């Protein structure tokens, strides 16, 4: 299994809603990532978990809350988002965070629209 | 500031020709270099990685790395219309993880 599975594929939410994005991998990878990508822009790193511990938080607003329940699962909890948060949210995994092993495998993404 | 620079394009190449995509990076401590292909509306897909100076070939793709010049490139031989996509250069800079360039939009003209 060489896939990173993300759900849902599409999400429309209001600014007062609470929702969660989910990500799963069964490649035995020990690093998992959340990226945000706006149209015609490169992916922007949000969070990195390494061995189930949060290792990077790129000054992301607190309305985004990551969670790593185990080495295969990664969640992103969303609350009180703004319309400018509308974007493609990408989950990725890698074997670990040592440079030569940090080959990212991306999920298909969640296209999020905030109304 | 750690930067990865790419020409955004579009780069237009005739079918069957060689497409040459370039990337420069600012941090001399960079260790690992990756090329991702991203089709419109899809997620990035890893197509090549390189760690050592020189060339690395995989099918129609060749990655070239010159650490002294802080330059990495991707050559696509016998370009096909299906190669039309945005190509993202990514550089691993220590504990900060991957830094992506803005991507080059490649168009293969039939």
Coordinates of C-alpha atoms in Angstrom, one line a residue:
Chain A
X1 CA 0.0 0.0 0.0
X2 CA 1.7 3.2 -1.2
X3 CA -1.2 5.5 -0.7
X4 CA -2.0 8.4 1.5
X5 CA -5.7 8.6 1.9
X6 CA -7.5 11.9 2.7
X7 CA -11.1 12.5 3.5
X8 CA -13.2 14.3 2.6
X9 CA -12.2 15.2 -0.9
X10 CA -14.4 18.3 -0.8
X11 CA -15.7 20.3 2.1
X12 CA -17.9 23.4 2.3
X13 CA -18.3 25.0 5.7
X14 CA -19.6 28.1 7.3
X15 CA -17.4 30.4 9.5
X16 CA -19.1 29.1 12.7
X17 CA -18.8 25.4 11.8
X18 CA -16.4 22.8 13.3
X19 CA -15.1 20.2 11.0
X20 CA -12.1 17.8 10.7
X21 CA -9.9 16.6 7.9
X22 CA -8.5 13.1 8.1
X23 CA -5.4 11.5 6.7
X24 CA -4.2 7.9 6.8
X25 CA -1.2 6.0 5.6
X26 CA -0.1 2.4 5.9
X27 CA 3.4 2.7 4.6
X28 CA 5.0 2.6 8.0
X29 CA 6.1 6.2 7.6
X30 CA 7.0 8.1 10.9
X31 CA 6.5 11.6 9.7
X32 CA 3.3 13.2 8.6
X33 CA 2.6 16.7 7.3
X34 CA -0.2 19.2 6.7
X35 CA 0.2 21.6 3.8
X36 CA -2.1 24.4 2.5
X37 CA -2.1 25.3 -1.2
X38 CA -3.8 28.2 -2.8
X39 CA -4.4 28.2 -6.6
X40 CA -1.2 28.7 -8.7
X41 CA 0.9 28.8 -5.5
X42 CA 3.3 26.2 -4.0
X43 CA 2.3 24.2 -1.0
X44 CA 2.8 26.0 2.3
X45 CA 3.9 23.9 5.3
X46 CA 1.5 24.1 8.3
X47 CA 2.5 21.3 10.7
X48 CA 4.8 18.4 10.9
X49 CA 4.6 15.4 13.2
X50 CA 7.6 13.2 13.7
X51 CA 7.2 9.9 15.6
X52 CA 3.8 11.2 16.6
X53 CA 5.2 14.4 18.2
X54 CA 4.5 17.8 16.8
X55 CA 7.9 19.0 15.5
X56 CA 7.0 22.0 13.3
X57 CA 4.1 24.5 13.7
X58 CA 4.6 27.2 11.1
X59 CA 2.8 29.9 13.1
X60 CA -0.5 28.7 12.0
X61 CA -3.6 30.4 13.5
X62 CA -5.2 28.5 16.4
X63 CA -8.4 28.0 14.4
X64 CA -6.4 25.1 12.9
X65 CA -5.6 22.3 15.4
X66 CA -3.6 19.2 14.4
X67 CA -3.8 15.9 16.0
X68 CA -1.8 12.7 15.5
X69 CA -3.6 9.8 17.3
X70 CA -1.1 7.2 16.1
X71 CA 1.6 6.8 13.5
X72 CA -0.8 6.1 10.7
X73 CA -3.4 8.8 11.3
X74 CA -3.3 12.6 11.1
X75 CA -6.3 14.9 11.7
X76 CA -6.7 18.6 11.2
X77 CA -9.5 20.1 13.3
X78 CA -11.1 23.3 11.9
X79 CA -13.0 25.9 13.8
X80 CA -14.2 29.4 13.1
X81 CA -12.4 29.6 9.8
X82 CA -12.3 32.6 7.6
X83 CA -13.1 32.8 3.8
X84 CA -9.4 33.4 3.2
X85 CA -8.7 29.9 4.6
X86 CA -10.4 28.4 1.5
X87 CA -7.7 26.3 -0.2
X88 CA -6.5 22.8 -1.0
X89 CA -5.3 21.1 2.2
X90 CA -2.7 18.4 1.5
X91 CA -1.6 15.6 3.8
X92 CA 1.8 14.0 3.2
X93 CA 3.9 11.4 4.8
X94 CA 7.6 10.4 4.6
X95 CA 9.7 7.6 6.0
X96 CA 11.1 10.0 8.6
X97 CA 12.6 13.5 8.7
X98 CA 16.3 12.7 8.0
X99 CA 17.1 14.6 4.8
X100 CA 17.5 11.6 2.4
X101 CA 14.3 10.0 3.7
X102 CA 12.1 13.1 3.6
X103 CA 10.5 12.1 0.3
X104 CA 7.0 13.3 0.6
X105 CA 4.0 11.2 -0.6
X106 CA 0.9 13.4 -0.9
X107 CA -2.7 12.5 -0.5
X108 CA -5.2 13.7 -3.0
X109 CA -6.1 16.6 -0.9
X110 CA -9.3 18.2 0.6
X111 CA -10.6 21.2 -1.4
X112 CA -12.0 23.4 1.4
X113 CA -14.4 26.3 0.8
X114 CA -15.3 28.6 3.7
X115 CA -18.5 30.6 3.2
Chain B
X1 CA 16.3 33.7 4.2
X2 CA 16.1 30.2 2.7
X3 CA 14.8 30.5 -0.9
X4 CA 14.1 28.2 -3.8
X5 CA 13.7 30.0 -7.1
X6 CA 12.1 28.8 -10.3
X7 CA 11.0 30.5 -13.4
X8 CA 7.2 30.4 -13.3
X9 CA 6.8 30.1 -17.1
X10 CA 4.9 29.1 -18.9
X11 CA 7.6 27.1 -20.7
X12 CA 6.4 25.9 -24.0
X13 CA 8.2 22.9 -25.7
X14 CA 7.3 21.1 -28.9
X15 CA 6.3 17.4 -28.5
X16 CA 9.3 15.1 -28.8
X17 CA 11.8 17.8 -27.7
X18 CA 13.7 18.1 -24.5
X19 CA 12.1 20.2 -21.7
X20 CA 14.7 21.7 -19.4
X21 CA 13.5 23.0 -16.0
X22 CA 15.7 24.9 -13.6
X23 CA 15.9 25.7 -9.9
X24 CA 18.3 27.6 -7.8
X25 CA 18.5 27.6 -4.0
X26 CA 20.1 29.9 -1.5
X27 CA 21.2 27.6 1.4
X28 CA 24.5 25.9 0.9
X29 CA 23.6 23.5 3.7
X30 CA 20.8 21.9 1.6
X31 CA 21.1 18.1 1.5
X32 CA 18.3 16.7 -0.6
X33 CA 16.5 17.9 -3.8
X34 CA 13.2 16.8 -5.2
X35 CA 11.1 17.3 -8.3
X36 CA 7.3 17.1 -8.0
X37 CA 4.8 17.1 -10.9
X38 CA 1.4 18.6 -10.2
X39 CA -1.5 18.5 -12.7
X40 CA -4.1 21.1 -12.4
X41 CA -6.5 20.3 -9.5
X42 CA -4.4 17.4 -8.3
X43 CA -1.8 16.9 -5.6
X44 CA 1.9 16.9 -6.2
X45 CA 3.6 13.6 -7.2
X46 CA 7.2 12.9 -6.6
X47 CA 9.0 12.1 -9.9
X48 CA 12.8 12.5 -9.1
X49 CA 15.1 13.0 -6.1
X50 CA 18.8 13.6 -6.1
X51 CA 21.4 14.0 -3.3
X52 CA 24.8 13.9 -4.9
X53 CA 26.4 16.1 -7.5
X54 CA 26.0 15.0 -11.1
X55 CA 23.2 13.4 -13.1
X56 CA 20.5 10.9 -12.1
X57 CA 18.4 9.3 -14.8
X58 CA 15.0 7.5 -14.5
X59 CA 13.4 6.7 -17.8
X60 CA 12.8 9.9 -19.7
X61 CA 13.7 12.1 -16.7
X62 CA 17.2 13.3 -15.7
X63 CA 17.9 15.3 -12.6
X64 CA 21.1 17.3 -12.5
X65 CA 22.7 18.7 -9.3
X66 CA 25.5 21.2 -9.0
X67 CA 26.0 22.1 -5.4
X68 CA 28.8 24.5 -6.1
X69 CA 26.5 26.6 -8.2
X70 CA 23.5 25.8 -6.0
X71 CA 21.6 24.7 -9.0
X72 CA 19.3 21.7 -9.7
X73 CA 17.6 20.9 -13.0
X74 CA 15.2 18.5 -14.5
X75 CA 15.4 17.3 -18.1
X76 CA 12.4 15.6 -19.8
X77 CA 13.4 13.8 -23.0
X78 CA 10.9 13.0 -25.8
X79 CA 8.3 15.3 -24.2
X80 CA 4.7 14.2 -24.4
X81 CA 1.5 16.2 -24.1
X82 CA 0.9 14.3 -20.8
X83 CA 4.0 16.0 -19.4
X84 CA 2.1 19.3 -19.4
X85 CA 1.9 20.2 -15.7
X86 CA 3.5 22.4 -13.1
X87 CA 6.8 21.2 -11.9
X88 CA 7.8 22.0 -8.3
X89 CA 11.4 22.0 -7.1
X90 CA 11.7 21.2 -3.4
X91 CA 14.9 21.5 -1.3
X92 CA 15.4 19.9 2.1
X93 CA 17.0 22.4 4.4
X94 CA 17.9 20.7 7.7
X95 CA 15.3 20.6 10.4
X96 CA 13.0 23.0 8.6
X97 CA 11.8 20.4 6.2
X98 CA 11.1 20.9 2.5
X99 CA 11.0 24.4 0.9
X100 CA 9.2 24.5 -2.4
X101 CA 9.8 26.8 -5.3
X102 CA 6.8 28.5 -6.9
X103 CA 6.8 25.9 -9.7
X104 CA 7.3 26.1 -13.5
X105 CA 4.2 25.7 -15.7
X106 CA 5.3 23.4 -18.6
X107 CA 3.2 23.2 -21.8
X108 CA 4.0 20.5 -24.4
X109 CA 2.7 21.5 -27.8
X110 CA 1.5 18.7 -30.0

